[in-house]
Structures are given as C-alpha cells and as structure tokens.
CSV table of C-alpha atoms in Angstrom, one decimal:
chain,number,residue,atom,x,y,z
C,26,UNK,CA,-103.6,6.8,228.5
C,27,UNK,CA,-105.5,4.7,226.1
C,28,UNK,CA,-108.6,6.8,226.6
C,29,UNK,CA,-106.6,9.9,226.0
C,30,UNK,CA,-105.3,8.8,222.6
C,31,UNK,CA,-108.9,7.7,221.6
C,32,UNK,CA,-110.2,11.1,222.5
C,33,UNK,CA,-107.5,12.9,220.5
C,34,UNK,CA,-108.2,10.7,217.5
C,35,UNK,CA,-112.0,11.3,217.7
C,36,UNK,CA,-111.6,15.1,218.1
C,37,UNK,CA,-109.1,15.2,215.2
C,38,UNK,CA,-111.5,13.2,213.0
C,39,UNK,CA,-114.4,15.6,213.8
C,40,UNK,CA,-112.2,18.6,213.2
C,41,UNK,CA,-111.1,17.2,209.8
C,42,UNK,CA,-114.8,16.6,209.0
C,43,UNK,CA,-116.0,20.0,209.9
C,44,UNK,CA,-113.0,21.9,208.4
C,45,UNK,CA,-114.0,20.9,204.9
C,46,UNK,CA,-117.1,21.5,202.8
C,47,UNK,CA,-119.9,19.1,203.8
C,48,UNK,CA,-123.6,18.7,203.7
C,49,UNK,CA,-125.9,17.9,206.5
C,50,UNK,CA,-128.8,15.8,205.3
C,51,UNK,CA,-131.9,14.1,206.7
C,52,UNK,CA,-132.1,10.5,205.6
C,53,UNK,CA,-134.9,8.0,205.5
C,54,UNK,CA,-134.7,4.4,204.3
C,55,UNK,CA,-136.9,1.4,203.5
C,56,UNK,CA,-135.5,-2.1,203.3
C,57,UNK,CA,-135.9,-5.8,203.3
C,58,UNK,CA,-134.0,-8.1,205.6
C,59,UNK,CA,-133.5,-11.9,205.4
C,60,UNK,CA,-132.5,-13.6,208.7
C,61,UNK,CA,-129.9,-16.3,208.8
C,62,UNK,CA,-128.0,-18.3,211.4
C,63,UNK,CA,-129.8,-18.4,214.8
C,64,UNK,CA,-132.2,-15.6,213.9
C,65,UNK,CA,-133.7,-17.6,211.1
C,66,UNK,CA,-134.9,-20.2,213.6
C,67,UNK,CA,-137.2,-17.6,215.2
C,68,UNK,CA,-138.2,-15.2,212.4
C,69,UNK,CA,-138.6,-15.0,208.6
C,70,UNK,CA,-138.1,-12.1,206.3
C,71,UNK,CA,-138.9,-8.6,207.7
C,72,UNK,CA,-139.1,-5.0,206.5
C,73,UNK,CA,-137.4,-2.0,208.1
C,74,UNK,CA,-137.9,1.7,208.0
C,75,UNK,CA,-135.3,4.1,209.4
C,76,UNK,CA,-134.6,7.8,209.9
C,77,UNK,CA,-131.5,9.7,210.8
C,78,UNK,CA,-128.9,12.4,209.9
C,79,UNK,CA,-125.9,12.2,207.6
C,80,UNK,CA,-122.8,14.4,207.0
C,81,UNK,CA,-121.5,14.2,203.5
C,82,UNK,CA,-118.1,15.6,202.7
C,83,UNK,CA,-117.2,16.8,199.3
C,84,UNK,CA,-114.4,14.2,199.1
C,85,UNK,CA,-117.0,11.4,199.3
C,86,UNK,CA,-116.7,10.5,203.0
C,87,UNK,CA,-120.0,10.3,204.9
C,88,UNK,CA,-120.8,9.9,208.6
C,89,UNK,CA,-124.3,9.1,209.8
C,90,UNK,CA,-126.6,8.2,212.7
C,91,UNK,CA,-129.9,6.3,212.3
C,92,UNK,CA,-132.7,4.6,214.2
C,93,UNK,CA,-134.5,1.7,212.5
C,94,UNK,CA,-137.7,-0.1,213.2
C,95,UNK,CA,-138.1,-3.7,212.0
C,96,UNK,CA,-141.4,-5.4,211.5
C,97,UNK,CA,-142.8,-8.6,210.0
C,98,UNK,CA,-145.4,-11.4,210.5
C,99,UNK,CA,-143.3,-14.5,210.1
C,100,UNK,CA,-142.7,-15.9,213.6
C,101,UNK,CA,-141.5,-19.5,213.5
C,102,UNK,CA,-141.9,-20.5,217.2
C,103,UNK,CA,-145.0,-20.8,219.3
C,104,UNK,CA,-144.4,-19.5,222.9
C,105,UNK,CA,-148.0,-20.2,223.9
C,106,UNK,CA,-148.1,-23.9,222.7
C,107,UNK,CA,-148.4,-25.2,226.3
C,108,UNK,CA,-151.7,-23.4,226.6
C,109,UNK,CA,-153.3,-24.6,223.4
C,110,UNK,CA,-156.1,-27.1,223.2
C,111,UNK,CA,-155.5,-30.3,221.2
C,112,UNK,CA,-157.2,-28.5,218.3
C,113,UNK,CA,-154.6,-25.7,218.5
C,114,UNK,CA,-156.9,-22.9,219.7
C,115,UNK,CA,-156.4,-20.8,222.9
C,116,UNK,CA,-159.4,-20.5,225.2
C,117,UNK,CA,-160.0,-17.1,226.8
C,118,UNK,CA,-161.6,-16.1,230.1
C,119,UNK,CA,-165.0,-16.0,228.4
C,120,UNK,CA,-164.7,-19.6,227.4
C,121,UNK,CA,-164.4,-18.8,223.7
C,122,UNK,CA,-161.5,-19.1,221.3
C,123,UNK,CA,-159.0,-16.2,221.6
C,124,UNK,CA,-157.7,-14.4,218.5
C,125,UNK,CA,-154.0,-14.4,219.4
C,126,UNK,CA,-151.2,-14.0,216.8
C,127,UNK,CA,-147.5,-13.1,216.6
C,128,UNK,CA,-145.6,-10.3,214.9
C,129,UNK,CA,-141.8,-10.0,214.7
C,130,UNK,CA,-140.4,-6.6,215.8
C,131,UNK,CA,-137.0,-5.1,216.2
C,132,UNK,CA,-135.1,-1.8,216.6
C,133,UNK,CA,-131.6,-0.7,215.7
C,134,UNK,CA,-129.6,2.4,216.8
C,135,UNK,CA,-126.2,3.0,215.3
C,136,UNK,CA,-123.5,5.0,213.6
C,137,UNK,CA,-122.3,4.3,210.0
C,138,UNK,CA,-119.4,5.6,207.9
C,139,UNK,CA,-119.1,5.2,204.1
C,140,UNK,CA,-117.0,6.4,201.2
C,141,UNK,CA,-118.3,7.3,197.7
C,142,UNK,CA,-115.7,6.5,195.0
C,143,UNK,CA,-117.3,9.2,192.9
C,144,UNK,CA,-116.6,11.8,195.7
C,145,UNK,CA,-119.1,14.6,195.1
C,146,UNK,CA,-120.7,12.8,192.1
C,147,UNK,CA,-122.5,9.5,191.7
C,148,UNK,CA,-120.4,6.4,192.4
C,149,UNK,CA,-120.0,3.1,194.1
C,150,UNK,CA,-120.1,3.3,197.9
C,151,UNK,CA,-118.7,1.1,200.6
C,152,UNK,CA,-118.5,1.2,204.3
C,153,UNK,CA,-119.9,-0.1,207.6
C,154,UNK,CA,-121.7,0.6,210.8
C,155,UNK,CA,-122.0,-0.4,214.4
C,156,UNK,CA,-124.6,-0.1,217.1
C,157,UNK,CA,-127.1,-1.9,219.3
C,158,UNK,CA,-130.2,-3.8,218.3
C,159,UNK,CA,-133.1,-5.8,219.7
C,160,UNK,CA,-135.4,-8.4,218.3
C,161,UNK,CA,-138.7,-9.5,220.0
C,162,UNK,CA,-142.1,-10.9,219.3
C,163,UNK,CA,-145.3,-8.8,219.7
C,164,UNK,CA,-148.1,-11.0,221.0
C,165,UNK,CA,-151.3,-9.5,219.8
C,166,UNK,CA,-154.7,-10.5,221.3
C,167,UNK,CA,-157.5,-8.8,219.4
C,168,UNK,CA,-160.2,-10.4,221.5
C,169,UNK,CA,-158.4,-9.3,224.7
C,170,UNK,CA,-159.6,-12.4,226.5
C,171,UNK,CA,-156.3,-14.4,226.9
C,172,UNK,CA,-155.0,-13.1,230.2
C,173,UNK,CA,-151.5,-14.6,229.9
C,174,UNK,CA,-150.5,-12.1,227.2
C,175,UNK,CA,-152.3,-9.1,228.7
C,176,UNK,CA,-150.9,-9.0,232.3
C,177,UNK,CA,-147.6,-8.7,234.0
C,178,UNK,CA,-146.3,-11.9,232.5
C,179,UNK,CA,-146.5,-10.7,228.9
C,180,UNK,CA,-142.7,-10.2,228.7
C,181,UNK,CA,-142.2,-14.0,229.2
C,182,UNK,CA,-143.6,-14.6,225.7
C,183,UNK,CA,-141.9,-11.8,223.7
C,184,UNK,CA,-138.4,-13.4,223.9
C,185,UNK,CA,-136.7,-10.1,223.7
C,186,UNK,CA,-133.0,-10.4,222.6
C,187,UNK,CA,-130.5,-7.5,222.6
C,188,UNK,CA,-126.9,-7.1,221.6
C,189,UNK,CA,-124.3,-5.1,219.6
C,190,UNK,CA,-124.0,-5.4,215.8
C,191,UNK,CA,-121.6,-4.5,213.0
C,192,UNK,CA,-122.8,-3.9,209.5
C,193,UNK,CA,-120.6,-4.1,206.3
C,194,UNK,CA,-122.3,-2.4,203.4
C,195,UNK,CA,-121.8,-2.0,199.6
C,196,UNK,CA,-123.9,-0.1,197.1
C,197,UNK,CA,-124.3,2.9,194.8
C,198,UNK,CA,-124.8,6.5,195.7
C,199,UNK,CA,-126.7,8.6,193.1
C,200,UNK,CA,-126.3,12.4,193.1
C,201,UNK,CA,-128.1,14.5,190.5
C,202,UNK,CA,-126.2,17.5,189.0
C,203,UNK,CA,-128.8,19.8,190.7
C,204,UNK,CA,-128.3,18.1,194.1
C,205,UNK,CA,-132.1,17.8,194.4
C,206,UNK,CA,-132.0,14.0,194.0
C,207,UNK,CA,-129.6,12.3,196.5
C,208,UNK,CA,-130.0,8.7,197.4
C,209,UNK,CA,-128.4,5.3,197.8
C,210,UNK,CA,-129.2,1.6,197.2
C,211,UNK,CA,-127.3,-0.5,199.7
C,212,UNK,CA,-126.6,-4.2,200.2
C,213,UNK,CA,-125.8,-4.9,203.8
C,214,UNK,CA,-125.2,-7.6,206.3
C,215,UNK,CA,-126.0,-7.2,209.9
C,216,UNK,CA,-123.8,-9.4,212.2
C,217,UNK,CA,-125.0,-9.5,215.8
C,218,UNK,CA,-124.4,-11.5,219.0
C,219,UNK,CA,-127.4,-11.3,221.3
C,220,UNK,CA,-128.7,-12.5,224.6
C,221,UNK,CA,-132.2,-12.8,225.8
C,222,UNK,CA,-133.0,-10.0,228.3
C,223,UNK,CA,-135.2,-12.2,230.5
C,224,UNK,CA,-135.2,-15.9,231.4
C,225,UNK,CA,-138.5,-17.6,230.5
C,226,UNK,CA,-139.8,-21.1,230.9
C,227,UNK,CA,-141.4,-20.7,227.4
C,228,UNK,CA,-138.1,-20.0,225.7
C,229,UNK,CA,-137.2,-23.2,224.0
C,230,UNK,CA,-134.0,-21.7,222.5
C,231,UNK,CA,-132.2,-21.3,225.9
C,232,UNK,CA,-131.9,-25.1,226.3
C,233,UNK,CA,-128.6,-25.3,224.3
C,234,UNK,CA,-126.9,-21.9,224.6
C,235,UNK,CA,-127.1,-18.4,226.0
C,236,UNK,CA,-125.6,-16.3,223.2
C,237,UNK,CA,-127.1,-16.2,219.7
C,238,UNK,CA,-125.7,-15.4,216.2
C,239,UNK,CA,-128.6,-13.2,215.1
C,240,UNK,CA,-127.5,-12.3,211.6
C,241,UNK,CA,-129.3,-11.0,208.5
C,242,UNK,CA,-128.7,-9.7,205.0
C,243,UNK,CA,-130.7,-7.4,202.8
C,244,UNK,CA,-131.2,-4.5,200.5
C,245,UNK,CA,-132.1,-0.9,201.4
C,246,UNK,CA,-133.2,2.2,199.5
C,247,UNK,CA,-132.0,5.5,201.1
C,248,UNK,CA,-133.4,8.9,200.4
C,249,UNK,CA,-131.3,11.9,201.5
C,250,UNK,CA,-132.7,15.4,201.8
C,251,UNK,CA,-129.9,18.1,202.1
C,252,UNK,CA,-130.7,20.5,205.0
C,253,UNK,CA,-127.7,22.7,205.0
C,254,UNK,CA,-124.3,23.1,203.3
C,255,UNK,CA,-121.2,24.2,205.3
C,256,UNK,CA,-117.7,25.2,204.5
C,257,UNK,CA,-118.4,27.2,201.4
C,258,UNK,CA,-116.2,30.2,200.7
C,259,UNK,CA,-117.8,33.2,199.0
C,260,UNK,CA,-115.5,35.6,197.0
C,261,UNK,CA,-116.9,39.1,196.1
C,262,UNK,CA,-115.3,41.2,193.4
C,263,UNK,CA,-115.6,45.0,193.4
C-alpha cells in the first residue's frame, strides 16, 4: 500500500511538471569542493565537473539529473608506507626508485530539485539533491615498475568508499531577457555516509569505525543550454 501511494505521488508530480510550460536544458558545471569531517582526514580540496539535464518550469521549479567527476592531487594518507625505504622511496622490480604518486578521485550520480524565487526571471534559488557517490585514490606509477600497484592487488590501495548523499543548495539563477544566457552560481553542502567497498590491511581508517561522515562544501558555476521548450500554446488569427 505504501508503494502504491508513492507511485501515485510520483506520477502526479511528473504530470504536473509536464502539463505546464517548461524548458529542457543541457547543463554543465564546474566547481570547487572542500572536504570536512572524516573526508578531510583522507583528502584536501578537489575540483569537479558535471553534466546532466534539467527541466525548468515557468513558475521557477526545476528538476535535474547529473553525473559529476571529482579530481584533485591532495591525498593525506600513504597506503604504501609499509613498502617504503627509510629514505621514503619505493624500489621497483628494476632496482631503481619508482615514480609513484596519489590522486584523489570521485564520482556522483543524483537528482536535484530547486526553486527560483524569480520564477521565469533571474532570482535567488534554493533546493537540494540526493544520490550516490564514491571517493577513491588513483595510485599512478609512471615508471610502471612497482608491481604492487599494477597487479590484481591494486584495489587494496585505492580505499574506495561508497554511499548515499543529500545536498542542500542555495544560490542565484541568472536568466537573460533573450534566454540565451541561462546559468547559476550555487553554494552547496554534500552530506554523505560511506563505507569502504573492500577490506584492506593498508586501510588505517578502519581501525576505529566502519561508517564515515564524508562531507564537503563548495561553490559551483552552472551553465544551462536550452534544448527545447514545451507546453507553448500558439493562437492564430484569421
């Protein structure tokens, strides 16, 4: 019965969305994120790029879906420290120092809903989103001589964490009178509870707990390219 009412609500919401005038737009975004809570123990600041689609109603309501890729070079832990020489270097199979370094990576896939107080004009916007995300470390060996990070055990060092997230957001939605310039600046907080997808003897963070508050906050610039307008009524006079 509960599933029935949820289905009715969802269908009614979509019906209300489609029955009124709205714009389907392609959106791309570029942003900066600052980790805090547990996430800040593993990574520093990172950038993200995202692409998706957004439905914008004339009354200011928007519904979107987006995929984001996160990247950075500030990794605060050393998963390979047990293999390092006293001098800190890693010795490869050729007997020479290996050129191994870390990069922070992540992905997000989610839905978001927002409301523009200016409706079909520029105005303050607020809303939120939810979805699933993952954070992990890319271990890069340019010399390709350190076998530990090239073989089947590579996943032991990436420390991949995955979990759901919610994302409150607040910002400003700018719409030019011609409709050719359509974009947002958003301030958002990503609240996520994650778990590591694989146990690893090189994961020092699993010693005290199994679930992590991987939160971040940041700013994002969003560019929207209208693709098609629906719901318009054309009146012809003879």
